CSV table of C-alpha atoms in Angstrom, one decimal:
chain,number,residue,atom,x,y,z
A,167,ILE,CA,176.9,129.6,36.9
A,168,LEU,CA,178.1,126.2,35.1
A,169,ALA,CA,181.6,127.2,35.4
A,170,MET,CA,180.9,127.2,39.2
A,171,LEU,CA,179.1,123.6,38.4
A,172,VAL,CA,182.9,122.7,36.6
A,173,GLY,CA,184.6,123.5,39.1
A,174,ILE,CA,183.0,121.8,41.7
A,175,TYR,CA,182.5,118.4,39.5
A,176,GLY,CA,186.8,119.3,38.8
A,177,SER,CA,186.4,118.1,35.2
A,178,LYS,CA,184.1,119.6,31.9
A,179,GLU,CA,183.7,114.6,31.8
A,180,LEU,CA,183.1,114.5,35.4
A,181,PHE,CA,180.2,117.0,35.1
A,182,VAL,CA,178.2,115.9,32.3
A,183,ASN,CA,178.1,111.8,33.2
A,184,GLU,CA,176.8,113.6,36.6
A,185,TYR,CA,174.4,115.2,34.0
A,186,ARG,CA,173.7,112.6,32.5
A,187,VAL,CA,173.0,109.8,35.7
A,188,MET,CA,170.1,113.2,36.5
A,189,LEU,CA,169.3,112.9,33.1
A,190,ALA,CA,168.5,110.0,33.5
A,191,ASP,CA,166.7,109.7,36.5
A,192,LYS,CA,164.1,112.2,34.9
A,193,LEU,CA,163.4,110.8,31.7
A,194,LEU,CA,162.4,107.6,33.2
A,195,ALA,CA,160.7,109.4,36.1
A,196,ASN,CA,158.6,111.4,32.8
A,197,LEU,CA,155.2,109.7,33.0
A,198,GLY,CA,154.3,112.4,30.4
A,199,TYR,CA,157.4,112.0,27.9
A,200,ASP,CA,157.4,115.6,27.8
A,201,THR,CA,161.0,116.1,26.3
A,202,ASP,CA,160.3,120.2,25.9
A,203,LYS,CA,162.4,121.5,29.0
A,204,GLU,CA,165.6,118.7,28.8
A,205,VAL,CA,165.6,119.6,24.9
A,206,HIS,CA,165.8,122.9,25.7
A,207,ASN,CA,169.2,122.6,28.5
A,208,LEU,CA,170.9,120.5,26.1
A,209,GLU,CA,170.6,122.7,23.5
A,210,LEU,CA,172.2,125.4,26.2
A,211,LEU,CA,174.6,122.7,27.4
A,212,LYS,CA,175.4,121.8,24.5
A,213,LEU,CA,176.8,125.7,23.9
A,214,ARG,CA,179.0,125.2,26.4
A,215,PHE,CA,180.3,121.8,25.9
A,216,GLY,CA,179.9,120.8,22.4
A,217,GLU,CA,177.9,119.0,20.2
A,218,ILE,CA,180.4,115.8,21.1
A,219,SER,CA,179.9,116.1,24.3
A,220,MET,CA,176.2,115.8,25.0
A,221,ARG,CA,175.7,113.6,22.1
A,222,GLN,CA,174.6,110.5,25.0
A,223,CYS,CA,172.2,112.9,26.6
A,224,GLU,CA,171.1,113.8,22.7
A,225,ILE,CA,170.5,110.0,22.4
A,226,MET,CA,168.4,109.1,25.8
A,227,ILE,CA,166.2,112.3,24.9
A,228,LYS,CA,165.3,111.0,21.2
A,229,ASP,CA,164.6,107.4,23.3
A,230,ILE,CA,162.5,108.4,24.8
A,231,ASP,CA,161.1,110.3,22.1
A,232,ASP,CA,161.0,107.4,20.0
A,233,SER,CA,159.1,106.1,22.6
A,234,LYS,CA,155.9,108.2,23.2
A,235,ARG,CA,155.4,107.2,19.5
A,236,ILE,CA,156.0,103.7,19.3
A,237,ILE,CA,154.1,103.1,22.0
A,238,SER,CA,150.7,105.3,20.6
A,239,ASN,CA,151.3,102.6,17.0
A,240,ILE,CA,151.9,99.8,19.7
A,241,HIS,CA,148.0,101.0,22.1
A,242,SER,CA,145.9,101.2,18.8
A,243,THR,CA,147.0,97.6,17.2
A,244,ILE,CA,146.1,95.7,20.9
A,245,ARG,CA,142.9,97.9,20.8
A,246,ASN,CA,142.5,96.4,17.0
A,247,LYS,CA,143.2,93.1,18.1
A,248,ASN,CA,141.3,93.7,20.6
A,249,GLU,CA,137.8,94.7,19.5
A,250,LYS,CA,137.4,92.0,16.7
A,251,SER,CA,138.3,89.5,19.0
A,252,LYS,CA,135.7,91.7,21.0
A,253,THR,CA,132.5,91.9,17.9
A,254,LYS,CA,133.6,87.8,17.9
A,255,THR,CA,133.2,86.6,20.9
A,256,ASN,CA,131.4,88.6,23.5
A,257,PRO,CA,129.6,91.7,21.7
A,258,GLU,CA,128.4,92.7,26.0
A,259,LYS,CA,131.5,93.4,26.6
A,260,ARG,CA,133.5,97.1,27.1
A,261,ALA,CA,136.1,98.0,24.8
A,262,ASP,CA,137.9,100.0,28.3
A,263,ASP,CA,138.0,96.3,29.4
A,264,GLU,CA,140.7,95.2,27.6
A,265,GLU,CA,142.7,98.6,26.7
A,266,PRO,CA,146.6,98.8,26.1
A,267,VAL,CA,147.5,99.3,29.6
A,268,VAL,CA,151.8,99.2,29.3
A,269,ASP,CA,154.1,102.6,29.0
A,270,ALA,CA,157.6,101.9,28.8
A,271,ALA,CA,159.8,103.8,28.1
A,272,ILE,CA,162.4,102.1,25.2
A,273,VAL,CA,166.4,102.7,25.6
A,274,SER,CA,169.0,101.8,23.6
A,275,HIS,CA,171.3,101.0,27.0
A,276,ILE,CA,174.4,101.3,25.7
A,277,PHE,CA,173.9,105.2,25.8
A,278,TRP,CA,172.6,105.2,29.5
A,279,PRO,CA,174.0,105.2,32.9
A,280,ALA,CA,174.3,101.5,34.1
A,281,LEU,CA,170.2,100.7,35.5
A,282,GLN,CA,168.8,98.8,37.8
A,283,LYS,CA,168.5,95.6,36.8
A,284,ALA,CA,167.6,93.4,39.6
A,285,THR,CA,165.7,89.4,38.9
A,286,LEU,CA,162.0,90.4,39.7
A,287,ASN,CA,158.9,87.6,38.9
A,288,ASN,CA,156.1,89.6,37.8
A,289,HIS,CA,152.7,88.3,38.8
A,290,LEU,CA,151.4,86.1,35.5
A,291,ARG,CA,148.4,88.7,35.1
A,292,ILE,CA,150.7,91.4,35.0
A,293,GLN,CA,153.6,89.8,33.5
A,294,SER,CA,151.6,88.8,30.0
A,295,LYS,CA,150.7,92.2,29.4
A,296,LEU,CA,154.3,92.8,29.5
A,297,ASP,CA,154.5,89.9,27.5
A,298,GLN,CA,151.5,91.6,25.1
A,299,PHE,CA,153.5,94.6,24.4
A,300,SER,CA,156.7,92.5,24.0
A,301,MET,CA,155.2,90.5,20.9
A,302,GLU,CA,154.0,93.4,19.7
A,303,TYR,CA,157.3,95.4,20.0
A,304,ALA,CA,159.5,92.5,17.9
A,305,LYS,CA,155.7,92.9,15.0
A,306,LEU,CA,157.2,96.0,14.7
A,307,LYS,CA,160.7,97.0,15.0
A,308,ASN,CA,161.8,93.1,13.7
A,309,PRO,CA,164.3,92.0,14.9
A,310,ARG,CA,164.8,94.2,18.0
A,311,ARG,CA,164.0,92.8,21.0
A,312,LEU,CA,162.3,94.2,24.7
A,313,ALA,CA,164.6,93.0,28.1
A,314,TRP,CA,162.3,94.5,31.1
A,315,PHE,CA,164.6,96.4,34.1
A,316,GLY,CA,161.2,94.3,36.5
A,317,GLN,CA,162.5,96.7,39.3
A,318,LEU,CA,162.3,100.3,37.7
A,319,GLY,CA,158.9,101.7,36.5
A,320,THR,CA,155.2,102.3,38.5
A,321,VAL,CA,152.4,100.5,38.2
A,322,GLU,CA,149.1,101.9,38.8
A,323,LEU,CA,146.4,100.0,40.3
A,324,GLU,CA,142.6,100.0,41.3
A,325,LEU,CA,142.1,97.9,45.3
A,326,GLU,CA,138.2,97.9,47.4
A,327,VAL,CA,140.2,99.7,50.2
A,328,LEU,CA,138.0,99.3,53.7
A,329,GLU,CA,137.4,102.6,55.3
A,330,ASP,CA,137.1,103.9,58.2
A,331,ASP,CA,133.1,104.0,57.4
A,332,GLY,CA,132.8,100.0,57.4
A,333,GLN,CA,132.0,100.2,53.5
A,334,LEU,CA,134.5,99.6,50.8
A,335,HIS,CA,135.6,102.4,48.7
A,336,MET,CA,137.4,102.0,45.8
A,337,ARG,CA,141.4,103.5,45.8
A,338,GLU,CA,143.7,103.8,42.7
A,339,PHE,CA,147.4,103.4,44.6
A,340,THR,CA,151.1,103.6,42.4
A,341,CYS,CA,153.6,101.2,43.5
A,342,SER,CA,156.5,99.5,42.0
A,343,PRO,CA,156.3,96.3,40.8
A,344,LEU,CA,157.6,94.6,43.4
A,345,HIS,CA,154.7,95.7,45.9
A,346,ALA,CA,152.2,94.8,42.7
A,347,THR,CA,153.1,91.8,41.7
A,348,LEU,CA,152.9,91.2,46.3
A,349,ILE,CA,149.2,92.8,46.2
A,350,LEU,CA,148.0,90.7,43.1
A,351,HIS,CA,149.1,87.6,44.5
A,352,PHE,CA,146.7,87.9,47.4
A,353,GLU,CA,144.1,87.8,44.9
A,354,ASP,CA,144.5,84.4,44.3
A,355,LYS,CA,145.1,83.6,48.5
A,356,GLU,CA,144.5,85.2,50.9
A,357,THR,CA,147.5,84.0,53.6
A,358,TRP,CA,150.6,83.2,52.1
A,359,THR,CA,154.6,83.0,54.6
A,360,ALA,CA,157.2,84.9,53.7
A,361,ALA,CA,159.1,82.5,51.5
A,362,GLU,CA,156.7,81.7,49.4
A,363,LEU,CA,156.4,84.8,48.3
A,364,SER,CA,160.3,85.3,47.6
A,365,GLU,CA,160.4,82.1,45.7
A,366,GLU,CA,157.0,83.2,43.8
A,367,THR,CA,158.9,86.4,42.5
A,368,GLY,CA,163.2,85.1,42.8
């Protein structure tokens, strides 16, 4: 099968580059950071194409594995800080009110295919969480810093929806960062013009 695919793409280099693009899409869409299947496939491809040809793909998978560990560390730090702050300022506040909500795929960009990097001014509620994560990452990995790709990723929102029965019900939605930002702006103000939202989001 691999020989047939290489024949379709015309050369080993073209096939590996196309596989790298496909792998990037799969890794970035993998919200559970589970790379076992990709590791297995990569080991098979290394037998066919050699370790050097697949080196960039190996680094991409390692980035996702490292991201999982880094996120766990940062979430733990944020929880501890929130717990201390809650105890000092508001003992009645529920601990899950300030649960960490940001996950990130932290990539070594020179080894990945070009990623979409469009400008997006996130809503303040989103940006504050990203800034908190960035600050903890900078402390953990000094002198490294995060550069966010604002249009990538997904946001999970809980929204009150008016159902057919005339009642408001809480529903969970998964959307793009842009859509999440637009929705949150309507919590600030009921009516916006397209020009105003365009200016707010960049």
